[in-house]
Short mmCIF file of C-alpha atoms in Angstrom, two decimals:
data_model
loop_
_atom_site.label_atom_id
_atom_site.label_comp_id
_atom_site.label_asym_id
_atom_site.label_seq_id
_atom_site.Cartn_x
_atom_site.Cartn_y
_atom_site.Cartn_z
CA MET K 1 91.68 89.55 125.12
CA PRO K 2 95.15 88.32 124.21
CA MET K 3 96.21 88.33 120.63
CA SER K 4 96.35 84.79 119.33
CA LEU K 5 99.39 84.00 117.27
CA LYS K 6 97.89 82.30 114.29
CA SER K 7 100.44 81.83 111.55
CA ASP K 8 97.84 81.24 108.85
CA TYR K 9 96.24 84.68 108.75
CA PRO K 10 97.33 85.40 105.17
CA SER K 11 95.80 82.17 103.91
CA ALA K 12 92.58 82.40 105.93
CA ALA K 13 89.39 83.35 104.09
CA ASP K 14 87.72 86.65 104.92
CA GLU K 15 84.90 84.82 106.69
CA GLN K 16 87.36 83.12 109.02
CA LEU K 17 89.22 86.34 109.73
CA VAL K 18 85.93 88.09 110.48
CA ALA K 19 84.98 85.31 112.89
CA TRP K 20 88.32 85.61 114.70
CA ALA K 21 88.08 89.39 114.72
CA LYS K 22 84.61 89.19 116.25
CA ASP K 23 86.24 87.28 119.11
CA GLY K 24 88.60 90.18 119.61
CA ASP K 25 91.53 88.96 117.52
CA THR K 26 93.12 92.25 116.45
CA ALA K 27 95.71 90.52 114.29
CA ALA K 28 92.93 88.94 112.24
CA PHE K 29 91.38 92.38 111.82
CA GLU K 30 94.74 93.78 110.75
CA GLU K 31 94.98 91.09 108.08
CA LEU K 32 91.53 92.11 106.81
CA ILE K 33 92.67 95.72 106.65
CA HIS K 34 95.82 94.77 104.81
CA ARG K 35 93.84 92.71 102.34
CA HIS K 36 91.21 95.33 101.52
CA ARG K 37 92.77 98.65 102.38
CA ASP K 38 93.61 99.65 98.80
CA LYS K 39 90.07 99.06 97.59
CA ILE K 40 88.51 101.01 100.45
CA TYR K 41 91.00 103.81 100.03
CA ALA K 42 90.45 103.84 96.27
CA ARG K 43 86.72 104.14 96.73
CA ALA K 44 87.18 107.08 99.08
CA MET K 45 89.74 108.67 96.75
CA ILE K 46 87.45 108.39 93.73
CA MET K 47 84.63 109.97 95.71
CA MET K 48 86.57 112.72 97.46
CA ARG K 49 89.40 113.40 94.95
CA ASN K 50 91.62 114.41 97.85
CA GLU K 51 94.28 112.21 99.44
CA GLY K 52 93.94 113.65 102.93
CA ASP K 53 90.18 113.13 102.98
CA ALA K 54 90.54 109.68 101.47
CA ILE K 55 93.00 108.54 104.13
CA ASP K 56 90.94 110.04 106.92
CA LEU K 57 87.66 108.56 105.72
CA SER K 58 89.08 105.16 104.83
CA GLN K 59 90.62 104.88 108.30
CA GLU K 60 87.35 106.00 109.84
CA ALA K 61 85.59 103.29 107.85
CA TRP K 62 87.86 100.68 109.43
CA VAL K 63 87.15 102.04 112.88
CA LYS K 64 83.40 101.88 112.20
CA SER K 65 83.68 98.37 110.85
CA TRP K 66 85.46 97.24 114.01
CA GLN K 67 82.73 98.81 116.13
CA ARG K 68 79.96 97.23 114.07
CA LEU K 69 81.56 93.90 113.23
CA HIS K 70 78.90 92.07 115.22
CA GLN K 71 76.32 93.44 112.73
CA PHE K 72 78.02 91.82 109.76
CA GLN K 73 76.32 88.49 109.19
CA GLY K 74 77.73 87.58 105.77
CA GLU K 75 74.76 88.88 103.80
CA SER K 76 77.30 90.32 101.36
CA SER K 77 81.04 89.90 101.01
CA PHE K 78 83.13 91.63 103.65
CA ALA K 79 84.67 93.87 100.97
CA THR K 80 81.22 94.99 99.80
CA TRP K 81 80.18 95.69 103.37
CA MET K 82 83.30 97.79 103.84
CA THR K 83 82.83 99.77 100.64
CA ARG K 84 79.29 100.63 101.70
CA ILE K 85 80.60 101.97 104.99
CA VAL K 86 83.21 104.16 103.33
CA ILE K 87 80.72 105.41 100.74
CA ASN K 88 78.37 106.50 103.51
CA LEU K 89 81.18 108.31 105.27
CA CYS K 90 82.11 110.04 102.03
CA LEU K 91 78.50 111.10 101.48
CA ASP K 92 78.41 112.58 104.98
CA GLN K 93 81.64 114.42 104.36
CA ILE K 94 80.46 115.78 101.02
CA ARG K 95 77.30 117.06 102.67
CA ARG K 96 79.35 118.69 105.41
CA GLN K 97 81.64 120.33 102.93
CA LYS K 98 78.64 121.68 101.03
CA ARG K 99 80.24 121.92 97.66
CA THR K 100 77.20 123.40 96.06
CA ARG K 101 78.26 126.12 93.66
CA ALA K 102 79.66 124.00 90.87
CA GLU K 103 76.81 121.56 91.27
CA SER K 104 74.19 124.24 90.59
CA ILE K 105 75.76 124.94 87.21
CA GLU K 106 75.96 121.29 86.35
CA GLU K 107 72.40 120.71 87.46
CA LEU K 108 71.29 123.23 84.84
CA GLU K 109 73.35 121.45 82.21
CA GLU K 110 71.95 118.16 83.37
CA ALA K 111 68.35 119.32 82.98
CA GLY K 112 68.99 120.46 79.42
CA GLY K 113 71.24 117.57 78.48
CA VAL K 114 68.77 114.78 78.99
CA GLU K 115 66.59 116.11 76.20
CA ARG K 116 69.36 116.27 73.64
CA GLN K 117 69.26 113.83 70.84
CA MET K 118 72.95 113.19 70.44
CA PRO K 119 74.03 109.68 71.25
CA ILE K 120 76.09 108.92 74.28
CA ALA K 121 79.21 107.95 72.40
CA GLU K 122 80.05 108.17 68.70
CA SER K 123 82.68 105.48 68.98
CA ASN K 124 84.48 103.67 71.76
CA PRO K 125 86.65 106.44 73.26
CA THR K 126 89.12 103.93 74.68
CA GLU K 127 89.54 101.64 71.74
CA GLY K 128 93.07 100.37 71.35
CA LEU K 129 94.18 101.41 74.81
CA GLU K 130 95.73 99.20 77.46
CA SER K 131 93.52 98.48 80.43
CA GLU K 132 95.71 100.49 82.78
CA GLU K 133 95.51 103.53 80.54
CA VAL K 134 91.74 103.16 80.32
CA ARG K 135 91.52 103.09 84.12
CA ARG K 136 93.70 106.14 84.34
CA ARG K 137 91.58 108.07 81.86
CA ILE K 138 88.37 107.07 83.56
CA ASP K 139 89.81 108.25 86.86
CA GLU K 140 90.85 111.53 85.27
CA ALA K 141 87.44 112.03 83.70
CA MET K 142 85.61 111.14 86.91
CA GLY K 143 87.64 113.79 88.66
CA LYS K 144 85.98 116.37 86.44
CA LEU K 145 82.45 115.43 87.44
CA THR K 146 80.77 117.15 90.32
CA ASP K 147 80.45 115.30 93.61
CA ALA K 148 76.75 114.75 92.98
CA HIS K 149 77.25 113.10 89.61
CA ARG K 150 80.33 111.17 90.58
CA THR K 151 78.62 109.83 93.70
CA VAL K 152 75.72 108.39 91.75
CA LEU K 153 78.03 106.92 89.14
CA VAL K 154 80.26 105.26 91.77
CA MET K 155 77.31 103.86 93.65
CA HIS K 156 75.71 102.44 90.54
CA GLU K 157 78.68 101.21 88.54
CA PHE K 158 81.16 100.21 91.27
CA GLU K 159 78.84 99.37 94.14
CA GLY K 160 76.16 97.83 91.95
CA LEU K 161 73.36 99.53 93.86
CA GLU K 162 69.87 99.89 92.42
CA TYR K 163 68.30 103.29 91.83
CA LYS K 164 66.07 102.91 94.89
CA GLU K 165 69.00 102.15 97.18
CA ILE K 166 71.05 105.03 95.80
CA ALA K 167 68.11 107.39 96.28
CA LYS K 168 67.72 106.28 99.88
CA ARG K 169 71.38 106.61 100.78
CA VAL K 170 71.93 109.94 99.07
CA GLY K 171 68.58 111.36 100.15
CA ILE K 172 67.23 112.22 96.72
CA SER K 173 64.36 111.02 94.54
CA ILE K 174 64.70 108.09 92.15
CA GLY K 175 64.07 110.53 89.30
CA THR K 176 67.04 112.62 90.39
CA VAL K 177 69.20 109.48 90.59
CA MET K 178 68.26 108.64 87.02
CA SER K 179 68.89 112.10 85.60
CA ARG K 180 72.21 112.46 87.45
CA LEU K 181 73.33 109.04 86.26
CA PHE K 182 72.41 109.83 82.70
CA TYR K 183 74.24 113.15 82.80
CA ALA K 184 77.30 111.58 84.46
CA ARG K 185 77.52 108.91 81.78
CA ARG K 186 77.08 111.38 78.97
CA ARG K 187 79.64 113.78 80.42
CA LEU K 188 82.09 110.95 81.06
CA ALA K 189 81.79 109.76 77.49
CA SER K 190 82.34 113.29 76.26
CA LEU K 191 85.40 113.73 78.49
CA LEU K 192 86.86 110.43 77.32
CA GLN K 193 86.35 111.48 73.71
CA SER K 194 88.15 114.77 74.43
CA LEU K 195 91.03 112.90 76.07
CA LYS K 196 91.23 110.59 73.08
CA ARG K 197 91.46 113.57 70.74
CA GLU K 198 94.04 115.36 72.92
CA ARG K 199 96.31 112.36 73.31
CA SER K 200 96.25 111.40 69.66
CA GLU K 201 97.35 114.88 68.55
CA MET A 1 138.34 116.39 126.56
CA PHE A 2 136.98 117.88 129.70
CA LEU A 3 136.96 121.41 130.93
CA ASP A 4 139.63 121.91 133.48
CA THR A 5 137.54 123.08 136.40
CA ARG A 6 139.62 121.51 139.02
CA PRO A 7 140.13 123.75 141.97
CA LYS A 8 143.55 125.19 142.03
CA LEU A 9 145.67 122.67 143.87
CA LEU A 10 148.58 123.28 146.08
CA THR A 11 151.82 122.61 144.39
CA PRO A 12 154.63 120.91 146.21
CA THR A 13 156.35 124.29 146.38
CA SER A 14 153.50 125.93 148.33
CA LYS A 15 152.96 123.34 150.93
CA PRO A 16 150.74 124.12 153.89
CA ALA A 17 152.38 123.37 157.15
CA MET A 18 150.19 120.35 158.06
CA ILE A 19 150.30 118.43 154.73
CA GLN A 20 153.17 116.24 153.73
CA PRO A 21 154.34 116.38 150.08
CA THR A 22 154.03 112.64 149.61
CA LYS A 23 150.33 112.72 150.55
CA ILE A 24 149.66 115.56 148.10
CA THR A 25 151.43 113.70 145.36
CA ARG A 26 149.44 110.55 146.05
CA TRP A 27 146.20 112.52 146.17
CA LEU A 28 146.99 114.27 142.91
CA ALA A 29 147.83 110.99 141.27
CA PHE A 30 144.59 109.44 142.51
CA LEU A 31 142.53 112.37 141.24
CA PHE A 32 144.29 112.32 137.90
CA THR A 33 143.57 108.62 137.59
CA LEU A 34 139.91 109.21 138.40
CA CYS A 35 139.77 111.83 135.70
CA LEU A 36 141.30 109.49 133.18
CA MET A 37 138.66 106.91 134.05
CA GLY A 38 135.91 109.43 133.43
CA VAL A 39 134.60 109.32 136.95
CA GLY A 40 133.24 112.46 138.48
CA THR A 41 131.67 113.60 135.27
CA ALA A 42 129.56 116.09 137.12
CA ALA A 43 132.66 118.05 137.80
CA PHE A 44 134.16 117.57 134.35
CA ALA A 45 131.09 117.29 132.12
CA GLY A 46 131.46 118.63 128.63
CA GLU A 47 128.77 119.82 126.33
CA THR A 48 127.43 117.91 123.36
CA ARG A 49 126.01 119.63 120.35
CA TYR A 50 122.65 118.62 118.92
CA LYS A 51 121.00 119.73 115.75
CA VAL A 52 117.32 120.58 116.15
CA GLU A 53 115.22 121.08 113.04
CA LEU A 54 111.62 122.10 112.55
CA VAL A 55 110.56 120.42 109.33
CA TRP A 56 107.48 120.73 107.14
CA GLY A 57 106.22 117.56 105.49
CA THR A 58 104.16 118.09 102.35
CA ASP A 59 103.36 116.69 98.95
CA ASP A 60 103.85 120.12 97.42
CA ALA A 61 106.86 120.26 95.15
CA LYS A 62 107.91 123.69 96.41
CA ALA A 63 108.36 125.04 99.89
CA ALA A 64 105.97 127.67 101.17
CA SER A 65 108.79 130.20 101.29
CA PRO A 66 112.18 130.49 99.59
CA GLU A 67 113.95 130.47 102.96
CA MET A 68 112.95 126.89 103.51
CA LYS A 69 115.49 124.47 102.15
CA ALA A 70 114.95 120.81 101.44
CA LEU A 71 115.78 118.49 104.29
CA SER A 72 119.09 116.73 103.77
CA PRO A 73 118.68 113.62 101.64
CA GLU A 74 120.40 111.54 104.30
CA VAL A 75 117.77 112.40 106.90
CA GLN A 76 114.89 112.33 104.44
CA SER A 77 115.87 108.83 103.34
CA ARG A 78 115.21 107.71 106.90
CA LEU A 79 111.65 108.94 106.99
CA THR A 80 110.46 106.24 104.63
CA GLN A 81 107.71 105.17 106.99
CA LEU A 82 106.05 108.55 106.63
CA ARG A 83 103.99 109.31 103.58
CA TRP A 84 104.96 112.80 102.55
CA LYS A 85 106.88 113.33 99.35
CA ASN A 86 108.90 116.36 100.40
CA TYR A 87 110.34 117.78 103.60
CA PHE A 88 111.49 121.36 104.03
CA VAL A 89 113.47 122.78 106.93
CA VAL A 90 111.63 125.68 108.53
CA LYS A 91 114.28 126.34 111.13
CA SER A 92 117.54 124.70 112.12
CA GLU A 93 119.47 125.31 115.31
CA VAL A 94 122.42 123.74 117.04
CA ALA A 95 122.25 123.52 120.80
CA ALA A 96 125.12 122.68 123.13
CA VAL A 97 123.72 120.62 125.99
CA SER A 98 125.11 119.13 129.15
CA THR A 99 123.90 117.45 132.30
CA LYS A 100 124.28 120.70 134.16
CA GLU A 101 121.94 122.79 132.15
CA ALA A 102 118.94 122.26 129.94
CA LYS A 103 118.95 124.17 126.69
CA LYS A 104 115.81 125.58 125.20
CA VAL A 105 115.45 126.05 121.46
CA THR A 106 112.56 128.11 120.11
CA LEU A 107 111.59 126.81 116.71
CA SER A 108 108.53 128.92 115.95
CA ASP A 109 106.01 131.11 117.72
CA LYS A 110 104.13 127.93 118.59
CA CYS A 111 106.81 125.46 119.44
CA ALA A 112 110.00 125.06 121.42
CA VAL A 113 112.05 122.10 122.56
CA GLU A 114 114.11 121.74 125.68
CA LEU A 115 117.09 119.41 125.66
CA LYS A 116 118.83 118.05 128.70
CA GLU A 117 121.35 115.30 129.21
CA LEU A 118 120.21 113.14 132.10
CA PRO A 119 122.59 111.51 134.56
CA ASN A 120 121.58 108.06 133.30
CA GLY A 121 123.13 108.66 129.88
CA HIS A 122 119.99 109.74 128.03
CA LEU A 123 119.03 112.92 126.27
CA GLU A 124 115.64 114.21 127.29
CA VAL A 125 113.73 116.04 124.57
CA GLN A 126 110.78 117.93 125.90
CA ILE A 127 108.45 119.65 123.46
CA HIS A 128 106.65 122.81 124.50
CA SER A 129 103.59 124.48 123.09
CA LEU A 130 103.91 128.27 122.98
CA GLN A 131 101.05 130.72 123.14
CA ALA A 132 101.22 134.47 123.26
CA GLY A 133 100.68 135.77 126.75
CA ALA A 134 100.98 132.37 128.41
CA ASP A 135 103.80 130.33 129.86
CA PRO A 136 105.26 127.63 127.64
CA LYS A 137 103.40 124.39 128.17
CA PRO A 138 105.30 121.12 128.03
CA VAL A 139 103.23 118.63 126.07
CA ALA A 140 105.49 115.61 125.88
CA SER A 141 108.83 114.40 127.10
CA LYS A 142 110.76 111.54 125.55
CA THR A 143 114.35 110.35 125.72
CA MET A 144 116.96 108.60 123.71
CA SER A 145 120.28 107.21 124.88
CA LEU A 146 123.30 109.33 124.17
CA LYS A 147 125.01 106.28 122.76
CA ASN A 148 122.29 105.82 120.13
CA LEU A 149 122.34 109.49 119.27
CA GLN A 150 126.10 109.41 118.88
CA SER A 151 125.76 106.46 116.54
CA GLY A 152 123.60 108.63 114.30
CA GLU A 153 120.06 107.87 115.40
CA LEU A 154 117.29 110.43 115.24
CA ILE A 155 114.56 111.21 117.72
CA ALA A 156 111.58 113.14 116.41
CA TYR A 157 108.17 114.48 117.25
CA GLY A 158 105.55 114.85 114.56
CA GLY A 159 101.94 115.71 114.02
CA ASN A 160 99.39 116.59 111.38
CA SER A 161 99.36 120.24 110.45
CA LYS A 162 96.38 122.11 111.75
CA ASP A 163 96.90 124.87 109.22
CA ARG A 164 97.25 122.89 106.05
CA TRP A 165 95.27 119.75 105.55
CA GLY A 166 97.44 116.85 104.48
CA ASP A 167 100.72 118.39 105.63
CA ALA A 168 102.68 117.54 108.73
CA TRP A 169 105.25 119.07 111.02
CA LEU A 170 108.29 117.33 112.47
CA VAL A 171 110.87 118.28 115.05
CA ILE A 172 113.99 116.22 114.45
CA VAL A 173 116.83 116.02 116.96
CA ARG A 174 120.18 114.39 116.23
CA ALA A 175 123.78 114.65 117.34
CA ASP A 176 125.44 117.44 115.41
CA GLN A 177 128.52 115.38 114.62
CA PRO A 178 127.75 111.78 115.38
CA LYS A 179 130.64 109.38 115.67
CA ALA A 180 129.06 107.02 113.21
CA SER A 181 126.10 107.47 110.91
CA LYS A 182 123.62 104.85 109.88
CA MET X 1 61.46 113.94 69.65
CA LYS X 2 62.01 111.83 72.70
CA THR X 3 60.77 113.05 76.00
CA THR X 4 63.07 113.22 78.95
CA GLU X 5 61.07 110.49 80.56
CA PHE X 6 61.51 108.12 77.67
CA THR X 7 65.27 108.78 77.50
CA LEU X 8 65.54 107.89 81.16
CA ASP X 9 63.41 104.82 80.52
CA LEU X 10 65.96 103.72 77.96
CA GLN X 11 68.63 104.09 80.61
CA ALA X 12 66.52 102.18 83.12
CA TYR X 13 66.09 99.48 80.48
CA VAL X 14 69.89 99.22 80.13
CA ASP X 15 70.21 99.05 83.92
CA GLY X 16 67.53 96.39 84.34
CA GLU X 17 65.35 98.65 86.43
CA LEU X 18 62.10 98.43 84.44
CA ASP X 19 59.22 96.22 85.41
CA ALA X 20 58.03 93.67 82.88
CA SER X 21 55.29 95.75 81.25
CA ARG X 22 57.39 98.88 80.82
CA ARG X 23 60.28 96.77 79.49
CA ALA X 24 58.01 95.31 76.85
CA GLU X 25 56.91 98.80 75.77
CA VAL X 26 60.50 99.98 75.44
CA GLU X 27 61.43 96.92 73.41
CA ARG X 28 58.55 97.63 71.05
CA VAL X 29 59.91 101.14 70.43
CA LEU X 30 63.47 99.90 70.04
CA ALA X 31 62.40 97.49 67.31
CA SER X 32 61.56 100.42 65.02
CA ASP X 33 63.60 103.34 66.32
CA ALA X 34 67.26 103.37 65.22
CA GLU X 35 68.06 106.46 67.24
CA ALA X 36 66.79 104.85 70.42
CA ARG X 37 68.83 101.74 69.66
CA GLU X 38 71.91 103.89 69.21
CA LEU X 39 71.32 105.59 72.55
CA VAL X 40 70.91 102.23 74.29
CA ALA X 41 74.14 100.97 72.70
CA GLY X 42 75.98 104.08 73.84
CA LEU X 43 74.67 103.79 77.38
CA ARG X 44 75.64 100.13 77.52
CA GLN X 45 79.10 100.91 76.23
CA ILE X 46 79.89 103.61 78.76
CA ALA X 47 78.34 101.69 81.65
CA GLU X 48 80.36 98.58 80.81
CA LEU X 49 83.53 100.60 80.33
CA VAL X 50 83.28 102.24 83.73
CA ARG X 51 82.18 99.09 85.53
CA THR X 52 85.10 97.04 84.26
CA HIS X 53 87.77 99.71 84.67
CA GLU X 54 87.51 100.90 88.22
CA PRO X 55 90.67 102.93 88.94
CA VAL X 56 93.25 101.07 90.98
CA ILE X 57 94.61 103.36 93.68
CA ARG X 58 96.94 102.27 96.48
CA VAL X 59 97.13 103.60 100.00
CA PRO X 60 100.19 105.85 100.08
CA GLU X 61 101.22 104.74 103.57
CA THR X 62 103.06 101.64 104.72
CA ARG X 63 101.09 98.77 106.17
CA GLU X 64 102.51 99.38 109.65
CA PHE X 65 101.88 103.12 109.73
CA TYR X 66 98.32 102.81 108.37
CA TRP X 67 97.51 100.05 110.86
CA SER X 68 99.01 101.96 113.77
CA GLN X 69 96.86 104.99 112.95
CA ILE X 70 93.73 102.84 112.85
CA GLN X 71 94.66 101.18 116.14
CA ARG X 72 95.06 104.58 117.71
CA ARG X 73 91.70 105.76 116.44
CA ILE X 74 89.96 102.63 117.69
CA ALA X 75 91.59 102.99 121.09
CA GLN X 76 90.42 106.61 121.24
CA ALA X 77 86.91 105.71 120.16
CA GLU X 78 86.66 102.93 122.73
CA ALA X 79 88.10 105.17 125.43
CA VAL X 80 85.36 107.70 124.70
CA GLU X 81 82.74 104.94 124.82
CA ALA X 82 84.14 103.65 128.08
CA LYS X 83 83.93 107.13 129.61
CA GLU X 84 80.35 107.51 128.50
CA ALA X 85 79.30 104.10 129.77
CA PRO X 86 81.61 103.21 132.64
CA GLN X 87 79.38 100.39 133.82
CA ALA X 88 79.71 98.60 130.49
CA SER X 89 81.60 95.31 130.72
CA GLY X 90 83.81 96.28 127.81
CA ALA X 91 85.00 99.47 129.51
CA MET X 92 88.63 98.37 129.51
CA GLN X 93 88.55 96.81 126.06
CA TRP X 94 90.43 99.71 124.52
CA LEU X 95 93.50 98.63 126.41
CA ARG X 96 93.87 95.64 124.13
CA TRP X 97 94.41 98.06 121.27
CA LEU X 98 97.31 99.64 123.07
CA ALA X 99 98.74 96.35 124.27
CA PRO X 100 99.57 94.94 120.83
CA ALA X 101 100.86 98.32 119.69
CA LEU X 102 103.05 98.61 122.75
CA GLY X 103 104.02 94.98 122.34
CA VAL X 104 105.11 95.60 118.77
CA ALA X 105 106.93 98.73 119.84
CA ALA X 106 108.62 96.85 122.66
CA VAL X 107 109.71 94.08 120.30
CA ALA X 108 111.06 96.66 117.88
CA VAL X 109 112.85 98.32 120.77
CA MET X 110 114.38 95.10 122.00
CA VAL X 111 115.51 94.18 118.53
CA ALA X 112 117.04 97.57 118.10
CA LEU X 113 118.70 97.67 121.48
CA PRO X 114 120.20 94.33 122.29
CA ARG X 115 121.73 95.71 125.47
CA GLY X 116 118.27 96.08 126.92
CA GLU X 117 118.01 99.87 126.98
CA LYS X 118 114.53 101.25 126.62
CA GLU X 119 113.99 103.95 124.05
CA GLY X 120 111.07 106.23 123.62
CA THR X 121 110.11 106.01 127.29
CA THR X 122 109.76 108.94 129.53
CA LEU X 123 112.60 109.14 131.98
CA ALA X 124 112.11 112.77 132.85
CA ALA X 125 112.26 113.65 136.47
CA ASN X 126 109.15 115.75 136.04
CA ASP X 127 106.33 113.19 136.06
CA THR X 128 103.66 115.80 135.70
CA VAL X 129 104.52 116.66 132.07
CA GLU X 130 101.48 115.93 130.00
CA ASP X 131 102.09 113.24 127.42
CA ALA X 132 100.32 114.22 124.24
CA VAL X 133 102.08 111.49 122.29
CA SER X 134 99.45 109.22 120.80
CA MET X 135 101.79 106.82 119.10
CA THR X 136 105.47 106.03 118.95
CA PHE X 137 106.87 104.58 115.81
CA ARG X 138 110.37 103.19 115.60
CA SER X 139 112.30 101.96 112.61
CA ASP X 140 115.37 100.00 113.50
CA ALA X 141 116.51 99.91 109.89
CA ASP X 142 116.36 103.68 109.58
CA GLY X 143 117.56 104.42 113.11
CA VAL X 144 114.69 106.77 113.83
CA THR X 145 112.07 107.03 116.57
CA ILE X 146 109.08 109.25 115.89
CA HIS X 147 106.62 110.28 118.58
CA TRP X 148 103.33 111.33 117.01
CA ILE X 149 101.28 114.03 118.68
CA ASN X 150 97.60 114.67 118.01
#
């Protein structure tokens, strides 16, 4: 299928580019990649915390999306569809890598932590900070969570998935989703408070 | 300059009985003219020197060993399309190559390159995979015109490292003293 | 002392995951329990913070290089599919992934070499040398041709 030379790729909406790409227009697909590549890569990077894995998995996500483009019917935005693909690939990779040792320790902490009375956050740990600095600190703090906790947090907060959907995709019970999410939030708040204290010294 | 490999010619003072001096002189003049025009390069081919470097691409700030030096900034500045932050030279060799003879450069226990100047004015760079106990296996062969190389262009092979995730290897070939650099 | 279950219910309340009857029960407790209200406020704060401050991270590779790697992977994937299902009508589809890449490479070559010489092509006399090069990338501006091997 010859590549059509459309000069208005950059101004075309995602839906139009998807339609052209479904017809085999590789340039339209390339424009979609260019438009969304940072977000897909970022999602993989947040999950995997490793640039090599993030590049590999984000590229694999694009390959999968090309192969399954006919399945995308516009039920969500194209970007959302793509992030779901890359999240699934990251989950598969995490399972393959079997990073279990650190998780066992954190699971014990998690079980005890839910029963503690202390509030999630004493005060806003990012008050007074520029948005970019807040993002940076959140990224740093998320890097200190285990894969299990970070995964649930990413899927809930960034992907907007419900507990049931997270449970299904990760292969755990809804109860486990809830306890991991609670622990992740509590730990993140604690890490942000520590960063606030460190940086203000 | 060319190597003077002309067969020893008869001088007018040692004339064979059947050849007239005027014919020898004309023949010598013709041959000299041909040489000036650069014709007959097979007989007068010189050697050109090429620098061959095995380079490690990494985001690590330091090289894996102190022997590895940073790639020259001039060459590194031309690898902008690649994503690694740092490049260290694992091995650097200079090979003198001509159309008469290919020159093989072993860069590591896994990799060698063979350089040969082709009659059509190109340098062929063949990369070989080395394995203990087996013959070298050529895995790819690409060329670049001598003219481009002399103007300072680089030809390189690269690949993702199988030993260190996220790192890469490069084999960079360039004229040792190009006439003009980019 | 709150049970684990109730603490997680508070979280589910913040996340809108409770059904109507359970939500009403939680709201009844919240009306009289300051500690529970504090926990809900904290959960809302951290959830909102994370949701609105997703880290912005950029792909460290250039557009062209990233795209060329994806093209190569798609071509490989489709070549594998074609081998496994040779009767499929799309068996030769993977070629279209190489065609644009080669086309771009050819354009780059022609721009770089106005005298019409071809670079990066195999002119070796030995045609049986295996070509493990999966992609050739040329930068005219940098005067470099890189042949990438898998």
